Short mmCIF file of C-alpha atoms and ligand atoms in Angstrom, two decimals:
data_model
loop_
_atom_site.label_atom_id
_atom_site.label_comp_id
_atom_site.label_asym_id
_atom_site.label_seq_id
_atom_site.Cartn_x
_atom_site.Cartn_y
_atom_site.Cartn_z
CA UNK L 1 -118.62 187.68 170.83
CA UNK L 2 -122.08 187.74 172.44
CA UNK L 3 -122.57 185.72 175.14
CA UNK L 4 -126.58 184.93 175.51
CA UNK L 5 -128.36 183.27 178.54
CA UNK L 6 -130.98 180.76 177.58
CA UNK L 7 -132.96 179.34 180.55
CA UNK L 8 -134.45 175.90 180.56
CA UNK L 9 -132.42 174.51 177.50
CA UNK L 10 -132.35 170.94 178.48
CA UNK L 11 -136.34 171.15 178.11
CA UNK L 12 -138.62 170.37 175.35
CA UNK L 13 -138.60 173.76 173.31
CA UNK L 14 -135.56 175.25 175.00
CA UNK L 15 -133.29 172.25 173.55
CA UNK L 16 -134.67 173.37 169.94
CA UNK L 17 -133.83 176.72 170.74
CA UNK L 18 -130.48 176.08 172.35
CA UNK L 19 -129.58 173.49 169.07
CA UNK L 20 -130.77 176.41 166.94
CA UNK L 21 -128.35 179.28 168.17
CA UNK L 22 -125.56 177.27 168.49
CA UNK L 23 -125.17 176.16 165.16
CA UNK L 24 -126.66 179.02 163.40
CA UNK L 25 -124.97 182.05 165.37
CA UNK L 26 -120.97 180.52 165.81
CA UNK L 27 -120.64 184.04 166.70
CA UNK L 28 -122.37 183.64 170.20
CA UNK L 29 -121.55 182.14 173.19
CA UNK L 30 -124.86 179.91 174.29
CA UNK L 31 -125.21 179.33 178.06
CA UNK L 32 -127.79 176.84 179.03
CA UNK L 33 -128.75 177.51 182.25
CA UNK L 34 -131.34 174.48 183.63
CA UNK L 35 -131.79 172.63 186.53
CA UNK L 36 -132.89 169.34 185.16
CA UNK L 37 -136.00 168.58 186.77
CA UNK L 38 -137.77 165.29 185.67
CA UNK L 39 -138.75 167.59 182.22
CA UNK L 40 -135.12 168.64 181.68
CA UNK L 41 -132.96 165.80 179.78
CA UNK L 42 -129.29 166.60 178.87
CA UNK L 43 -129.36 164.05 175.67
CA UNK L 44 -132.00 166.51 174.30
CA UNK L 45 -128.44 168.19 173.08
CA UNK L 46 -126.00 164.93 172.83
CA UNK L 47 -125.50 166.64 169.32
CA UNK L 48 -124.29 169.69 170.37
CA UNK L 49 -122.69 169.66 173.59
CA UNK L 50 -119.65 169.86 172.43
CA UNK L 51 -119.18 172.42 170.61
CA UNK L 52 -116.79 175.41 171.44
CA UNK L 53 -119.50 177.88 171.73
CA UNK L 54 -122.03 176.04 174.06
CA UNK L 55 -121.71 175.93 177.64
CA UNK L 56 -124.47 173.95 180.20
CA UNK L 57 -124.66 175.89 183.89
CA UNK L 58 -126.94 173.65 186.73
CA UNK L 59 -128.42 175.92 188.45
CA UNK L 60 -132.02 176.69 189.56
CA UNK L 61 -133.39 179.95 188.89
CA UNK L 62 -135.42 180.24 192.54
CA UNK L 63 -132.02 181.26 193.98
CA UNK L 64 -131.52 184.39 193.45
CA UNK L 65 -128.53 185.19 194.92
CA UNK L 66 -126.60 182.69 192.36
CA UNK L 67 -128.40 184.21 189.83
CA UNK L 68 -126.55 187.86 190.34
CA UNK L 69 -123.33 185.77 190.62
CA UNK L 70 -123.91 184.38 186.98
CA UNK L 71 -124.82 187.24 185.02
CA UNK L 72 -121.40 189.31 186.92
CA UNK L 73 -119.60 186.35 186.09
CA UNK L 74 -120.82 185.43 182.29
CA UNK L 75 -121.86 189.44 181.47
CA UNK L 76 -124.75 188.11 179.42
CA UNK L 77 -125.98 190.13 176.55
CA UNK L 78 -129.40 188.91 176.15
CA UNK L 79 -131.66 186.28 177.99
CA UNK L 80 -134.10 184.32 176.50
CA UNK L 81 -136.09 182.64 179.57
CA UNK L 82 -137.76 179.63 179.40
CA UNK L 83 -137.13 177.75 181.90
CA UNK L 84 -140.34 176.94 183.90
CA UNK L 85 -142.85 174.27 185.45
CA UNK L 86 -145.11 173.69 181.95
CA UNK L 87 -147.95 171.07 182.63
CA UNK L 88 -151.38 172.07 183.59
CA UNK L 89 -151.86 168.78 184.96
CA UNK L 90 -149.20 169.06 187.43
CA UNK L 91 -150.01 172.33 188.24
CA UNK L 92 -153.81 171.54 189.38
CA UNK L 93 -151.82 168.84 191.89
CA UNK L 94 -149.13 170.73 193.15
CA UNK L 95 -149.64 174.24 192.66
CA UNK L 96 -146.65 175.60 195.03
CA UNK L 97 -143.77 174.59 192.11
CA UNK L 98 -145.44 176.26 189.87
CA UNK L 99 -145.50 179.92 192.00
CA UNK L 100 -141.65 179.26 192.98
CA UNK L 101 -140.16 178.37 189.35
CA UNK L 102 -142.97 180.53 187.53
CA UNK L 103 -143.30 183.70 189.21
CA UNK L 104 -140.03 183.49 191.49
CA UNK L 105 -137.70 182.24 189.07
CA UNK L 106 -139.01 184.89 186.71
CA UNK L 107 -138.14 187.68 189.03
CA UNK L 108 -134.92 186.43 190.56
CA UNK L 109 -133.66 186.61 186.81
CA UNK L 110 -135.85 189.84 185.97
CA UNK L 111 -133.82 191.52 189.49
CA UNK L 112 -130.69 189.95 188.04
CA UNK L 113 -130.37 191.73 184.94
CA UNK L 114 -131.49 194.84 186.65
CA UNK L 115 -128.98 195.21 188.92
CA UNK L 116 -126.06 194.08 186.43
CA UNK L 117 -126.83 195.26 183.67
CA UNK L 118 -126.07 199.07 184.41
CA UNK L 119 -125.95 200.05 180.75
CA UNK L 120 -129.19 198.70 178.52
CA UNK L 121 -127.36 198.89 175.17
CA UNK L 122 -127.93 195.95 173.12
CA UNK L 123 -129.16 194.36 175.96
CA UNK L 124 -132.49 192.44 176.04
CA UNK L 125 -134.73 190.09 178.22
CA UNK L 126 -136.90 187.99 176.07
CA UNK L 127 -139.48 185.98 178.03
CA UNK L 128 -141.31 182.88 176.79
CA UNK L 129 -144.51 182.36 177.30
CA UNK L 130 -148.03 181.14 176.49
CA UNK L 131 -151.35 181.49 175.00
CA UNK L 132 -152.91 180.31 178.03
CA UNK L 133 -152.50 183.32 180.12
CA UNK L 134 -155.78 184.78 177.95
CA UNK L 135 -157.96 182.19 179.16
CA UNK L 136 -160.38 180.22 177.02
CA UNK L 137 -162.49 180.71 174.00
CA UNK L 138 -165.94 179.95 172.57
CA UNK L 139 -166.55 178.04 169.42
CA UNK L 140 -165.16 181.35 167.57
CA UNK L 141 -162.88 184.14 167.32
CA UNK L 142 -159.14 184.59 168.31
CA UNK L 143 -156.08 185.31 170.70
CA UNK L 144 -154.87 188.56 169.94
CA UNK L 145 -151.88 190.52 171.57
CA UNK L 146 -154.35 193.04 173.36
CA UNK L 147 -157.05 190.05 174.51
CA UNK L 148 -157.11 190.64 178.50
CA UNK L 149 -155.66 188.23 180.01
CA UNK L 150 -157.68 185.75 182.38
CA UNK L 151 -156.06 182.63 183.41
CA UNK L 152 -157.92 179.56 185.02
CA UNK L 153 -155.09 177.01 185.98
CA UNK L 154 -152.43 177.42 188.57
CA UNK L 155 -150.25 176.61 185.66
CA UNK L 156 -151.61 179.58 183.17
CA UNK L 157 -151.61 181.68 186.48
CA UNK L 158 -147.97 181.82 187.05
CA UNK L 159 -146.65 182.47 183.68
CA UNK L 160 -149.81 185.22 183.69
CA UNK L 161 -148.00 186.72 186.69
CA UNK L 162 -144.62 186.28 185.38
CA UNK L 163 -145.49 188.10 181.73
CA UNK L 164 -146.76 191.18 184.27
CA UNK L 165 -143.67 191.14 185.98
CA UNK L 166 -141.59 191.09 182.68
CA UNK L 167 -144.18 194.25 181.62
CA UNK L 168 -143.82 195.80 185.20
CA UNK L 169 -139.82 195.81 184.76
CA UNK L 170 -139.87 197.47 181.76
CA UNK L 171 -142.29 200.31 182.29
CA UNK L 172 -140.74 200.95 185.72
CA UNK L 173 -136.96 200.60 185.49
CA UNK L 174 -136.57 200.83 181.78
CA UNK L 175 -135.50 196.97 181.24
CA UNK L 176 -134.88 196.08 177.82
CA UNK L 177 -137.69 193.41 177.48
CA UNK L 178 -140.02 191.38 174.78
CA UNK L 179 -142.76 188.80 175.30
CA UNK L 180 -144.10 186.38 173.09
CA UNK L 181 -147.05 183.53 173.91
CA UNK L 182 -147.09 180.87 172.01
CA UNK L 183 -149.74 177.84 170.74
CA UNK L 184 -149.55 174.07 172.07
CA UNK L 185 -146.08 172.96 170.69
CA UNK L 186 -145.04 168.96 169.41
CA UNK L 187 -141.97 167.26 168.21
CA UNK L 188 -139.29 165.49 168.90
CA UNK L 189 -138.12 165.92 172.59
CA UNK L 190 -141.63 166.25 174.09
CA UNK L 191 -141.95 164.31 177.80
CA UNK L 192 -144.61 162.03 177.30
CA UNK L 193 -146.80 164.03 179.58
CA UNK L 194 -148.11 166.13 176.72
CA UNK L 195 -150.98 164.79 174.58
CA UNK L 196 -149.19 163.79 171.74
CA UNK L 197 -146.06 161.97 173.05
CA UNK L 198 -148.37 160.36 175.80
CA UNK L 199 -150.43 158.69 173.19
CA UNK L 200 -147.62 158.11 170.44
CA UNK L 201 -145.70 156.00 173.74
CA UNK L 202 -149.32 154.78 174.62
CA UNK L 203 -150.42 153.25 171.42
CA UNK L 204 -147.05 151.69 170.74
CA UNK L 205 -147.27 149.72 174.14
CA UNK L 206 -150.50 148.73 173.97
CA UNK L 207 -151.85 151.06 176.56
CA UNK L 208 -155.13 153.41 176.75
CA UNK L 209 -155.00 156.44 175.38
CA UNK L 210 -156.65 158.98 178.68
CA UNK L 211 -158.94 161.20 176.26
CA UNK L 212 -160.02 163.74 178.96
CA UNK L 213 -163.85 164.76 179.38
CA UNK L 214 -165.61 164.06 175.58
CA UNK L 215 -162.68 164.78 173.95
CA UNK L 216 -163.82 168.01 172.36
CA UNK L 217 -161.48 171.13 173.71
CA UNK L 218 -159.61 172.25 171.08
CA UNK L 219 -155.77 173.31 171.21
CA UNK L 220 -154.14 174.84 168.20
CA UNK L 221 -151.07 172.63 167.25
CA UNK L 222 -147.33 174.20 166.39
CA UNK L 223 -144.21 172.30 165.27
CA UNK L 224 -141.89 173.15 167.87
CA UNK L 225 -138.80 173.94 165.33
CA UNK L 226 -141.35 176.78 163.72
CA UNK L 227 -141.39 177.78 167.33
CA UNK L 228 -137.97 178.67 167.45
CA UNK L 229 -137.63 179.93 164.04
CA UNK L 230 -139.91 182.64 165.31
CA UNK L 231 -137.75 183.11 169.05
CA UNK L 232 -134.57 183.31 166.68
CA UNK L 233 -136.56 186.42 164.44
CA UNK L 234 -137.71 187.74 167.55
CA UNK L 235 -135.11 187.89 169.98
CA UNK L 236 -133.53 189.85 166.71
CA UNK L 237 -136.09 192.53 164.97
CA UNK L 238 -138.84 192.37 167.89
CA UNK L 239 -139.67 195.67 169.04
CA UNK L 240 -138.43 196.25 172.68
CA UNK L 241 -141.45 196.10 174.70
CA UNK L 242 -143.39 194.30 172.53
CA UNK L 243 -145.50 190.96 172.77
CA UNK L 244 -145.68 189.02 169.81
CA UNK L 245 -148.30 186.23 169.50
CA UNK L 246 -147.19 182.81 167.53
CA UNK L 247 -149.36 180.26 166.88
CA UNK L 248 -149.96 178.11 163.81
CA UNK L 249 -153.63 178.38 162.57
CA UNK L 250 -153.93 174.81 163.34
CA UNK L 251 -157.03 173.97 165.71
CA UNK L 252 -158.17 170.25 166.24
CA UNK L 253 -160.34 168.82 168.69
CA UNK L 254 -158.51 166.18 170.62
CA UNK L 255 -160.74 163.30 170.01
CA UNK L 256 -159.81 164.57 166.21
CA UNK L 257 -156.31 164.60 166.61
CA UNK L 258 -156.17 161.39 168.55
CA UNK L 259 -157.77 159.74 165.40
CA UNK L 260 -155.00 160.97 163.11
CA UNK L 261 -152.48 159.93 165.18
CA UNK L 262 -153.81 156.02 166.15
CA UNK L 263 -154.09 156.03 161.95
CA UNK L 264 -150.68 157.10 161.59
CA UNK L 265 -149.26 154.72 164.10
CA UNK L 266 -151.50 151.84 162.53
CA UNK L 267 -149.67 152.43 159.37
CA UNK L 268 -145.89 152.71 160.53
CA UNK L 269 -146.15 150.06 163.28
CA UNK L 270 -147.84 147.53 160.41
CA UNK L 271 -150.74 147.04 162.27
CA UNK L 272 -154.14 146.59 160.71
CA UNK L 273 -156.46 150.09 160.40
CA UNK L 274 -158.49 150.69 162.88
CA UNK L 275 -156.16 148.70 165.52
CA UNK L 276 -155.13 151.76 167.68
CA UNK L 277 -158.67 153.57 168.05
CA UNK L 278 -159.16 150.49 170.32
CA UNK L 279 -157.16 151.52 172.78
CA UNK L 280 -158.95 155.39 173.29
CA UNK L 281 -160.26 155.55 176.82
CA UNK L 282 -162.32 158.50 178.09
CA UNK L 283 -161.77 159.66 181.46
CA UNK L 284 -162.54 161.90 183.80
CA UNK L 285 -162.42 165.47 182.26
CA UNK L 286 -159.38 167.62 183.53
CA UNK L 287 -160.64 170.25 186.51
CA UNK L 288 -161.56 173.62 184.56
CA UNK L 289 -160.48 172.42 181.51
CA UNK L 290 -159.91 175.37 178.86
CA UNK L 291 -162.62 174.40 175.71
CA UNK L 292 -160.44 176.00 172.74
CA UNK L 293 -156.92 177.74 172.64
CA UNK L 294 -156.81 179.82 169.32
CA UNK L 295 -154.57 182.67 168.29
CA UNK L 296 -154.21 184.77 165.62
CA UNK L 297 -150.23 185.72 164.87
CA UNK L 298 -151.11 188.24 162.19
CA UNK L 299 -148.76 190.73 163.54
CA UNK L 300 -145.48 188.78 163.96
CA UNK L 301 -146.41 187.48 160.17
CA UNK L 302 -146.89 191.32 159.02
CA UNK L 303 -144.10 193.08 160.92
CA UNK L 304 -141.53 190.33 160.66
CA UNK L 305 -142.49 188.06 158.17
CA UNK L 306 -142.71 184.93 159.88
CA UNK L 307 -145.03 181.88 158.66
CA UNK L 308 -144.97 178.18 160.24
CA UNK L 309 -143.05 175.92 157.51
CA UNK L 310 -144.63 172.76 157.93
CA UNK L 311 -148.40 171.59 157.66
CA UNK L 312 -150.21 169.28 160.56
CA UNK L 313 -150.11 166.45 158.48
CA UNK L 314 -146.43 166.38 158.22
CA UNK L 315 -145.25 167.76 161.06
CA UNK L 316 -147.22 164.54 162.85
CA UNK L 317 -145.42 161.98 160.78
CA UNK L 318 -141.81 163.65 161.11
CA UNK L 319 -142.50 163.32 164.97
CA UNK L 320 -143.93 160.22 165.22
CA UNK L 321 -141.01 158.89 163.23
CA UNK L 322 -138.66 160.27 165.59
CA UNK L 323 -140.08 158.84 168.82
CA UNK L 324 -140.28 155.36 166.98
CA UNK L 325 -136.49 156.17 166.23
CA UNK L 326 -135.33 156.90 169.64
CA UNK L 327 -136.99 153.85 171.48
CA UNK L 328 -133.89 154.27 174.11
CA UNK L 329 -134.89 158.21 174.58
CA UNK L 330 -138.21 157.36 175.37
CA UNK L 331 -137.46 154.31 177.62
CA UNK L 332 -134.81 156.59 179.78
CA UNK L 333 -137.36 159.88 180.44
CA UNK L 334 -140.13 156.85 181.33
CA UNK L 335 -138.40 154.79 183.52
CA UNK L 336 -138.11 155.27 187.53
CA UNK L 337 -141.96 156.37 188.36
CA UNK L 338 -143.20 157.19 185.35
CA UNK L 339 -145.02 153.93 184.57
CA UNK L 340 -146.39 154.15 188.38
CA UNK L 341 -147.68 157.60 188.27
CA UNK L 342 -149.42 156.79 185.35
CA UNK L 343 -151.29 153.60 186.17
CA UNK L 344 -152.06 155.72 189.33
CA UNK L 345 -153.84 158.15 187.18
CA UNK L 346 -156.09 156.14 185.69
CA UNK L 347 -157.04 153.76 188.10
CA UNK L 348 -158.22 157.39 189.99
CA UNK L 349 -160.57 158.43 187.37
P1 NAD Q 401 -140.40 171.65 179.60
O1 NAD Q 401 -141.16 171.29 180.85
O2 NAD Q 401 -140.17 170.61 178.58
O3 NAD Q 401 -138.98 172.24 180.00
C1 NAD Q 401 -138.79 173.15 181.05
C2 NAD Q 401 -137.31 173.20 181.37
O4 NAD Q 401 -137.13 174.15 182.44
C3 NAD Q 401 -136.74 171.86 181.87
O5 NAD Q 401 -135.52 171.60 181.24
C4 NAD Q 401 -136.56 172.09 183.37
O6 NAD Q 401 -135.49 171.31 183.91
C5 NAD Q 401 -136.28 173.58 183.43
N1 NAD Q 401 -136.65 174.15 184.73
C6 NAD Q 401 -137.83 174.03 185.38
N2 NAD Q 401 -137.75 174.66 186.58
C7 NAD Q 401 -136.50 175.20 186.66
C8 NAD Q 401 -135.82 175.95 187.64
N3 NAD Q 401 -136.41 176.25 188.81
N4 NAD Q 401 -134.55 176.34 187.41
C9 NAD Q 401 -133.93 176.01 186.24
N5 NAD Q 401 -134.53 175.29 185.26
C10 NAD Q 401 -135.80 174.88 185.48
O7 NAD Q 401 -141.19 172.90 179.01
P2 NAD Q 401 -141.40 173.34 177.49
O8 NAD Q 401 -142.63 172.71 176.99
O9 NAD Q 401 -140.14 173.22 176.76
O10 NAD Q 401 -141.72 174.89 177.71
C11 NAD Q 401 -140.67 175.86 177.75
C12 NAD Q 401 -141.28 177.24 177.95
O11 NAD Q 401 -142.17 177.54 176.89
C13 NAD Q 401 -142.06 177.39 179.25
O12 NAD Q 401 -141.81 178.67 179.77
C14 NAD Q 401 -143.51 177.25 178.80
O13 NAD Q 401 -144.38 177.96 179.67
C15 NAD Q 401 -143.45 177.87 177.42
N6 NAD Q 401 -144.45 177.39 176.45
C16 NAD Q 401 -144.64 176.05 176.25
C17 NAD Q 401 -145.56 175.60 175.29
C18 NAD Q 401 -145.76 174.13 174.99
O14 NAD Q 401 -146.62 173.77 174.19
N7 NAD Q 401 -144.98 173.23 175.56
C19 NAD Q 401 -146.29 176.55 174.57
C20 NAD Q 401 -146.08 177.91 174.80
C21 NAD Q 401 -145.15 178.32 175.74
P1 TYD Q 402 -151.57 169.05 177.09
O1 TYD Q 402 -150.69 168.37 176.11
O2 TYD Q 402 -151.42 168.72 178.54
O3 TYD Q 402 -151.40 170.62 176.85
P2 TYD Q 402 -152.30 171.86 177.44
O4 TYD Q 402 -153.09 171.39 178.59
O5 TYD Q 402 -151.22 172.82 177.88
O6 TYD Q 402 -153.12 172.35 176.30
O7 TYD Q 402 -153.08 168.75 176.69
C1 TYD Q 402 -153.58 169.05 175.41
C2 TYD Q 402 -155.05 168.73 175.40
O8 TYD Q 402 -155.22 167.30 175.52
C3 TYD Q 402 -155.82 169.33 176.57
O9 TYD Q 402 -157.13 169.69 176.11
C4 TYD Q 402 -155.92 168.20 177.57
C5 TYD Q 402 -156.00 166.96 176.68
N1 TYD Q 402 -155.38 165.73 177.23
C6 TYD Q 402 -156.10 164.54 177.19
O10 TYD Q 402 -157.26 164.48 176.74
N2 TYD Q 402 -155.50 163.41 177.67
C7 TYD Q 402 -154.24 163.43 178.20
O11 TYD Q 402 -153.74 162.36 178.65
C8 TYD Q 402 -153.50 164.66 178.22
C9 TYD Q 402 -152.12 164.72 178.77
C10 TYD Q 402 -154.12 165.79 177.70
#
């Protein structure tokens, strides 16, 4: 039996990824290793956690003594990390987590699995990261695995440093490793700090929608379980050393998006068109707010054969239904300060 290491599992994607290998791979032993900050939510996996081959571990990857002890004591076959502080917003106003969890935590587990793992065979360190680390784009062209990089927020900065790092350990001591930066993400799961969870919760309470600046930067949208259908084929046939770029082809401006979504909502809350658009506020634009994410994920389509399975449209309706579905989800990740940092927010812009 394999035993792999997945880091951040009680998050957003890592709870699709963590669902994913358990049920699929009966064969491995999954150890979700998160420290449950506000983002990290243990009934993200109410549907697995009991099954034989899934084990959770609290534990925060900044220490990095601990983190030897774990991979001695659980002899981990392969890590997939992706554990990490993930909003930009957050980042501009409190930079410091960001370099500890980021960077630190990234090389506290990079240092682990150096020093434990004495023999690479079948061993591998898969790092999760994003398209942001290459900066922003024009009106045209693409994200490609060779683009430089050049990062603008503290957030993009730190998993920037963190990929080198991941690079660094391989060229230099050999470490088994692969990379892979992915699009925006949505689904089910989200914290309702993200665009599209923040509105969906917005709109259904009656509250503004923040549209930052005009509304016009443009992210390019991915269904989070085509997300992890391409970790899954990754972490399996990627080529050791390799990044691999995932996106979905899927660019909308968020004024656009924000539009489809307040028309969705009007129809499955049974409220009469044009009801939500009502509530879209703009506010002050975000500080050096990236214009257009984009990438182009020819090469993990050609070399292992991966497409997105669902379109926008659909993708948006499946999640919406689910967060009007799990009212009691929503209302547990937003109570305590949520509401409070929020109307904070806004009354600041
Ligand atoms: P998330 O914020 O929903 O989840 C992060 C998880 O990491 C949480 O469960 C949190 O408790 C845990 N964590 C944070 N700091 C930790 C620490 N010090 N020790 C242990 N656990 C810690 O994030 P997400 O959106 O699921 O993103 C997961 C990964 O994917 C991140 O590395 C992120 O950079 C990357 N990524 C995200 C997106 C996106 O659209 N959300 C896109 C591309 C890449
Ligand atoms: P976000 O979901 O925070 O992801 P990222 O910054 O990593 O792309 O934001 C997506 C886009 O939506 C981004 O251009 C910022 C914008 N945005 C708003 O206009 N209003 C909001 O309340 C939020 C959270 C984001």
């Amino acid at each position: 039996m394999k035993t792999i290491l997945i880091t951040g599992g009680a998050g957003f994607i890592g709870s699709h990824v963590v669902r994913r290998f358990v049920k699929k791979y009966p064969g491995y032993k999954i150890v979700n290793l998160d420290n449950l900050t506000y983002a990290g939510n243990l009934a993200n996996l109410r549907d697995i956690e009991n099954e034989p081959n899934y084990e959770f571990v609290k534990a925060d990857i900044t220490a990095g003594e601990l983190m030897k002890v774990l991979f001695k004591k659980y002899r981990f076959d392969g890590v997939i990390h992706l554990a990490a502080e993930s909003h930009v917003d957050r980042s501009i106003s409190s930079p410091m987590e960001f370099i500890y969890a980021n960077i630190l935590g990234t090389v506290n587990l990079l240092n682990a699995a150096r020093e434990i793992w004495t023999d690479h065979t079948n061993k591998k360190f898969y790092h999760i990261s994003t398209d942001e680390v290459y900066g922003s784009l024009g009106k045209t062209g693409f994200f490609y695995e060779n683009t430089p990089y050049d990062p603008r927020s503290p957030y993009s900065a730190s998993k920037a440093s963190s990929d080198h790092l991941v690079r660094a350990y391989n060229h230099t001591y050999g470490l088994p490793t692969l990379i892979s930066n992915c699009s925006n993400n949505y689904g089910p799961f989200q914290f309702p700090e993200k665009l599209i969870p923040l509105a969906i919760h917005n709109i259904k309470n009656n509250r503004l929608i923040p549209v930052y600046g005009k509304g016009e930067n443009i992210r390019d949208w991915l269904f989070v379980e085509d997300h992890a259908s391409a970790i899954d084929l990754i972490f399996h046939e990627g080529k050791i050393a390799e990044t691999y770029n995932i996106g979905g082809h899927n660019e909308w401006t968020n004024i656009a998006l924000i539009h489809l979504l307040c028309e969705i909502m009007d129809r499955k809350l049974k409220r009469s068109a044009g009801t939500s658009v009502n509530l879209i506020a703009y506010v002050k634009d975000r500080a050096g707010h990236d214009l257009r994410y984009a990438i182009d994920s020819g090469k993990i389509q050609k070399e292992l054969g991966w497409k997105p399975s669902l379109q926008f449209a659909e993708g948006l309706e499946k999640t919406v239904d689910w967060y009007l579905a799990n009212e009691e989800w929503m209302k547990n990740v937003t109570s305590g300060d949520y509401q409070k940092y929020y109307d904070n927010q806004y009354t600041k812009r």
